[in-house]
Amino acid sequence: MKLEGGCYCGQVRYQAEGEPIMKAQCHCRECQYISGGAPNMFLLMPAAGFSYTKGAPKEFKRSDLERPVTREFCPECGTHLITRPSVTRALVVKVGTLDDPKLFGTPQMAIYTIDKQAFHHIPEGMPSFERLPSR
Ligand SMILES: [Zn+2]
Ligand SMILES: [Zn+2]
């Protein structure tokens, strides 16, 4: 599939082509900051099919971690667009930045439930993992 999206103000735009590797909701503490408190809905997409088509994001990496992820967001409006893990050739696309978030369908699993808040919702019967599913 080919997904297109961008930030809230429209300065940064992207396209992501390929089959989603994972569709999930992440409950980790870091995602809570970025989502506003809720779990973060994301698609894991092949990095090779991703490119910015307009503008360029600002990047942030924590300096106190051994293998920090790179968070990319609009320098103007602050919308978080993607996260690049340091260990895989895939990247995390934030569902709320898709032009058509309906294309997400539904998440397949909940991850990092170790940080789950009592007000987070996990649909009945959805596989959930304290951290990541083992491969
Ligand atoms: Zn923006
Ligand atoms: Zn997370």
PDB file of C-alpha atoms and ligand atoms in Angstrom:
ATOM      1  CA  MET A   1       0.000   0.000   0.000  1.00  0.00           C
ATOM      2  CA  LYS A   2       0.978   3.621  -0.454  1.00  0.00           C
ATOM      3  CA  LEU A   3       0.303   5.927   2.443  1.00  0.00           C
ATOM      4  CA  GLU A   4       0.530   9.687   2.400  1.00  0.00           C
ATOM      5  CA  GLY A   5       0.493  12.036   5.295  1.00  0.00           C
ATOM      6  CA  GLY A   6       1.934  15.066   6.951  1.00  0.00           C
ATOM      7  CA  CYS A   7       1.901  17.318   9.968  1.00  0.00           C
ATOM      8  CA  TYR A   8      -0.866  19.512  11.336  1.00  0.00           C
ATOM      9  CA  CYS A   9       0.360  22.723   9.633  1.00  0.00           C
ATOM     10  CA  GLY A  10       1.249  21.096   6.298  1.00  0.00           C
ATOM     11  CA  GLN A  11       4.904  22.146   6.209  1.00  0.00           C
ATOM     12  CA  VAL A  12       6.207  18.560   6.321  1.00  0.00           C
ATOM     13  CA  ARG A  13       4.730  15.837   4.085  1.00  0.00           C
ATOM     14  CA  TYR A  14       5.702  12.206   3.541  1.00  0.00           C
ATOM     15  CA  GLN A  15       4.848   9.060   1.685  1.00  0.00           C
ATOM     16  CA  ALA A  16       5.296   5.503   2.898  1.00  0.00           C
ATOM     17  CA  GLU A  17       5.105   2.630   0.463  1.00  0.00           C
ATOM     18  CA  GLY A  18       5.079  -1.060   1.268  1.00  0.00           C
ATOM     19  CA  GLU A  19       3.213  -3.542   3.382  1.00  0.00           C
ATOM     20  CA  PRO A  20       2.838  -2.663   7.065  1.00  0.00           C
ATOM     21  CA  ILE A  21       5.062  -4.934   9.150  1.00  0.00           C
ATOM     22  CA  MET A  22       3.002  -4.336  12.265  1.00  0.00           C
ATOM     23  CA  LYS A  23      -0.060  -2.337  13.256  1.00  0.00           C
ATOM     24  CA  ALA A  24      -0.223  -1.723  16.968  1.00  0.00           C
ATOM     25  CA  GLN A  25      -0.943   0.492  19.918  1.00  0.00           C
ATOM     26  CA  CYS A  26       1.957   1.324  22.197  1.00  0.00           C
ATOM     27  CA  HIS A  27       1.390   2.050  25.872  1.00  0.00           C
ATOM     28  CA  CYS A  28       4.963   3.016  26.766  1.00  0.00           C
ATOM     29  CA  ARG A  29       5.631   6.041  28.936  1.00  0.00           C
ATOM     30  CA  GLU A  30       7.416   7.843  26.093  1.00  0.00           C
ATOM     31  CA  CYS A  31       4.419   7.502  23.773  1.00  0.00           C
ATOM     32  CA  GLN A  32       2.201   8.960  26.492  1.00  0.00           C
ATOM     33  CA  TYR A  33       4.124  12.236  26.289  1.00  0.00           C
ATOM     34  CA  ILE A  34       3.786  12.383  22.535  1.00  0.00           C
ATOM     35  CA  SER A  35       0.165  11.266  22.215  1.00  0.00           C
ATOM     36  CA  GLY A  36      -1.075  13.478  25.020  1.00  0.00           C
ATOM     37  CA  GLY A  37      -1.621  10.548  27.375  1.00  0.00           C
ATOM     38  CA  ALA A  38      -3.326   7.851  25.346  1.00  0.00           C
ATOM     39  CA  PRO A  39      -1.624   4.846  23.775  1.00  0.00           C
ATOM     40  CA  ASN A  40       0.053   5.724  20.482  1.00  0.00           C
ATOM     41  CA  MET A  41      -1.398   4.156  17.318  1.00  0.00           C
ATOM     42  CA  PHE A  42       1.258   3.301  14.766  1.00  0.00           C
ATOM     43  CA  LEU A  43       2.185   1.393  11.636  1.00  0.00           C
ATOM     44  CA  LEU A  44       5.622  -0.177  11.360  1.00  0.00           C
ATOM     45  CA  MET A  45       6.609   0.413   7.719  1.00  0.00           C
ATOM     46  CA  PRO A  46       9.671  -0.617   5.674  1.00  0.00           C
ATOM     47  CA  ALA A  47      12.196   2.233   5.897  1.00  0.00           C
ATOM     48  CA  ALA A  48      13.102   1.792   2.215  1.00  0.00           C
ATOM     49  CA  GLY A  49       9.633   2.877   1.091  1.00  0.00           C
ATOM     50  CA  PHE A  50       9.541   6.021   3.208  1.00  0.00           C
ATOM     51  CA  SER A  51      10.436   9.498   2.030  1.00  0.00           C
ATOM     52  CA  TYR A  52       9.650  13.098   2.829  1.00  0.00           C
ATOM     53  CA  THR A  53       7.924  14.832  -0.078  1.00  0.00           C
ATOM     54  CA  LYS A  54       7.796  18.339   1.405  1.00  0.00           C
ATOM     55  CA  GLY A  55       9.812  20.104   4.067  1.00  0.00           C
ATOM     56  CA  ALA A  56      12.125  18.437   6.532  1.00  0.00           C
ATOM     57  CA  PRO A  57      11.544  17.356  10.102  1.00  0.00           C
ATOM     58  CA  LYS A  58      13.460  18.248  13.204  1.00  0.00           C
ATOM     59  CA  GLU A  59      15.019  15.238  14.931  1.00  0.00           C
ATOM     60  CA  PHE A  60      15.345  14.388  18.578  1.00  0.00           C
ATOM     61  CA  LYS A  61      17.358  11.602  20.215  1.00  0.00           C
ATOM     62  CA  ARG A  62      17.832  11.133  23.930  1.00  0.00           C
ATOM     63  CA  SER A  63      21.490  11.361  24.894  1.00  0.00           C
ATOM     64  CA  ASP A  64      21.157   9.282  28.069  1.00  0.00           C
ATOM     65  CA  LEU A  65      20.216   6.015  26.352  1.00  0.00           C
ATOM     66  CA  GLU A  66      22.525   3.486  24.742  1.00  0.00           C
ATOM     67  CA  ARG A  67      20.399   2.899  21.637  1.00  0.00           C
ATOM     68  CA  PRO A  68      17.951   5.795  21.449  1.00  0.00           C
ATOM     69  CA  VAL A  69      15.233   6.024  18.823  1.00  0.00           C
ATOM     70  CA  THR A  70      15.176   9.087  16.584  1.00  0.00           C
ATOM     71  CA  ARG A  71      11.937  11.036  16.785  1.00  0.00           C
ATOM     72  CA  GLU A  72      11.091  13.179  13.764  1.00  0.00           C
ATOM     73  CA  PHE A  73       8.599  16.009  14.037  1.00  0.00           C
ATOM     74  CA  CYS A  74       7.565  19.221  12.301  1.00  0.00           C
ATOM     75  CA  PRO A  75       9.846  22.102  13.343  1.00  0.00           C
ATOM     76  CA  GLU A  76       6.927  24.520  12.937  1.00  0.00           C
ATOM     77  CA  CYS A  77       3.862  22.880  14.544  1.00  0.00           C
ATOM     78  CA  GLY A  78       5.545  20.099  16.523  1.00  0.00           C
ATOM     79  CA  THR A  79       3.493  17.187  15.162  1.00  0.00           C
ATOM     80  CA  HIS A  80       5.328  13.890  15.621  1.00  0.00           C
ATOM     81  CA  LEU A  81       5.436  12.089  12.290  1.00  0.00           C
ATOM     82  CA  ILE A  82       7.705   9.071  12.619  1.00  0.00           C
ATOM     83  CA  THR A  83      10.160   7.320  14.908  1.00  0.00           C
ATOM     84  CA  ARG A  84      13.243   5.504  13.645  1.00  0.00           C
ATOM     85  CA  PRO A  85      14.326   2.626  15.880  1.00  0.00           C
ATOM     86  CA  SER A  86      18.097   2.217  16.070  1.00  0.00           C
ATOM     87  CA  VAL A  87      17.994  -1.534  15.537  1.00  0.00           C
ATOM     88  CA  THR A  88      15.703  -2.252  12.563  1.00  0.00           C
ATOM     89  CA  ARG A  89      15.270  -1.134   8.975  1.00  0.00           C
ATOM     90  CA  ALA A  90      11.694  -0.155   9.607  1.00  0.00           C
ATOM     91  CA  LEU A  91      10.097   2.930  10.963  1.00  0.00           C
ATOM     92  CA  VAL A  92       7.123   3.823  13.068  1.00  0.00           C
ATOM     93  CA  VAL A  93       4.518   5.997  11.325  1.00  0.00           C
ATOM     94  CA  LYS A  94       2.055   7.817  13.608  1.00  0.00           C
ATOM     95  CA  VAL A  95      -1.468   6.994  12.447  1.00  0.00           C
ATOM     96  CA  GLY A  96      -2.810  10.449  13.302  1.00  0.00           C
ATOM     97  CA  THR A  97      -0.581  11.989  10.617  1.00  0.00           C
ATOM     98  CA  LEU A  98      -2.039   9.943   7.737  1.00  0.00           C
ATOM     99  CA  ASP A  99      -4.202  11.918   5.314  1.00  0.00           C
ATOM    100  CA  ASP A 100      -6.735   9.143   5.831  1.00  0.00           C
ATOM    101  CA  PRO A 101      -6.278   7.570   9.272  1.00  0.00           C
ATOM    102  CA  LYS A 102      -9.048   5.059   8.418  1.00  0.00           C
ATOM    103  CA  LEU A 103      -6.471   3.194   6.297  1.00  0.00           C
ATOM    104  CA  PHE A 104      -4.978   1.997   9.584  1.00  0.00           C
ATOM    105  CA  GLY A 105      -7.969  -0.315  10.111  1.00  0.00           C
ATOM    106  CA  THR A 106      -7.422  -1.629  13.628  1.00  0.00           C
ATOM    107  CA  PRO A 107      -4.353  -2.368  15.725  1.00  0.00           C
ATOM    108  CA  GLN A 108      -3.303  -6.043  15.867  1.00  0.00           C
ATOM    109  CA  MET A 109      -1.743  -5.905  19.309  1.00  0.00           C
ATOM    110  CA  ALA A 110      -0.931  -3.779  22.329  1.00  0.00           C
ATOM    111  CA  ILE A 111       2.738  -3.392  23.274  1.00  0.00           C
ATOM    112  CA  TYR A 112       4.617  -2.058  26.307  1.00  0.00           C
ATOM    113  CA  THR A 113       1.641  -2.658  28.546  1.00  0.00           C
ATOM    114  CA  ILE A 114       4.154  -2.580  31.415  1.00  0.00           C
ATOM    115  CA  ASP A 115       3.621   1.203  31.309  1.00  0.00           C
ATOM    116  CA  LYS A 116      -0.152   1.004  30.724  1.00  0.00           C
ATOM    117  CA  GLN A 117      -2.302   3.492  32.639  1.00  0.00           C
ATOM    118  CA  ALA A 118      -5.606   2.482  34.217  1.00  0.00           C
ATOM    119  CA  PHE A 119      -7.452   4.760  31.762  1.00  0.00           C
ATOM    120  CA  HIS A 120      -5.943   3.075  28.670  1.00  0.00           C
ATOM    121  CA  HIS A 121      -8.245   0.764  26.780  1.00  0.00           C
ATOM    122  CA  ILE A 122      -7.210  -2.556  25.231  1.00  0.00           C
ATOM    123  CA  PRO A 123     -10.013  -4.184  23.219  1.00  0.00           C
ATOM    124  CA  GLU A 124     -11.244  -7.540  24.547  1.00  0.00           C
ATOM    125  CA  GLY A 125      -9.224 -10.423  23.078  1.00  0.00           C
ATOM    126  CA  MET A 126      -6.431  -8.318  21.579  1.00  0.00           C
ATOM    127  CA  PRO A 127      -2.968  -9.852  22.084  1.00  0.00           C
ATOM    128  CA  SER A 128      -0.956  -7.711  24.457  1.00  0.00           C
ATOM    129  CA  PHE A 129       2.689  -7.762  25.453  1.00  0.00           C
ATOM    130  CA  GLU A 130       4.504  -6.334  28.468  1.00  0.00           C
ATOM    131  CA  ARG A 131       7.201  -5.151  26.067  1.00  0.00           C
ATOM    132  CA  LEU A 132       7.548  -6.506  22.517  1.00  0.00           C
ATOM    133  CA  PRO A 133       6.335  -9.838  21.116  1.00  0.00           C
ATOM    134  CA  SER A 134       9.243 -12.269  20.799  1.00  0.00           C
ATOM    135  CA  ARG A 135      10.118 -13.159  17.216  1.00  0.00           C
TER     136      ARG A 135
HETATM  137 ZN    ZN B   1       3.748  21.276  10.871  1.00  0.00          ZN
HETATM  138 ZN    ZN B   2       5.646   3.650  22.803  1.00  0.00          ZN
END
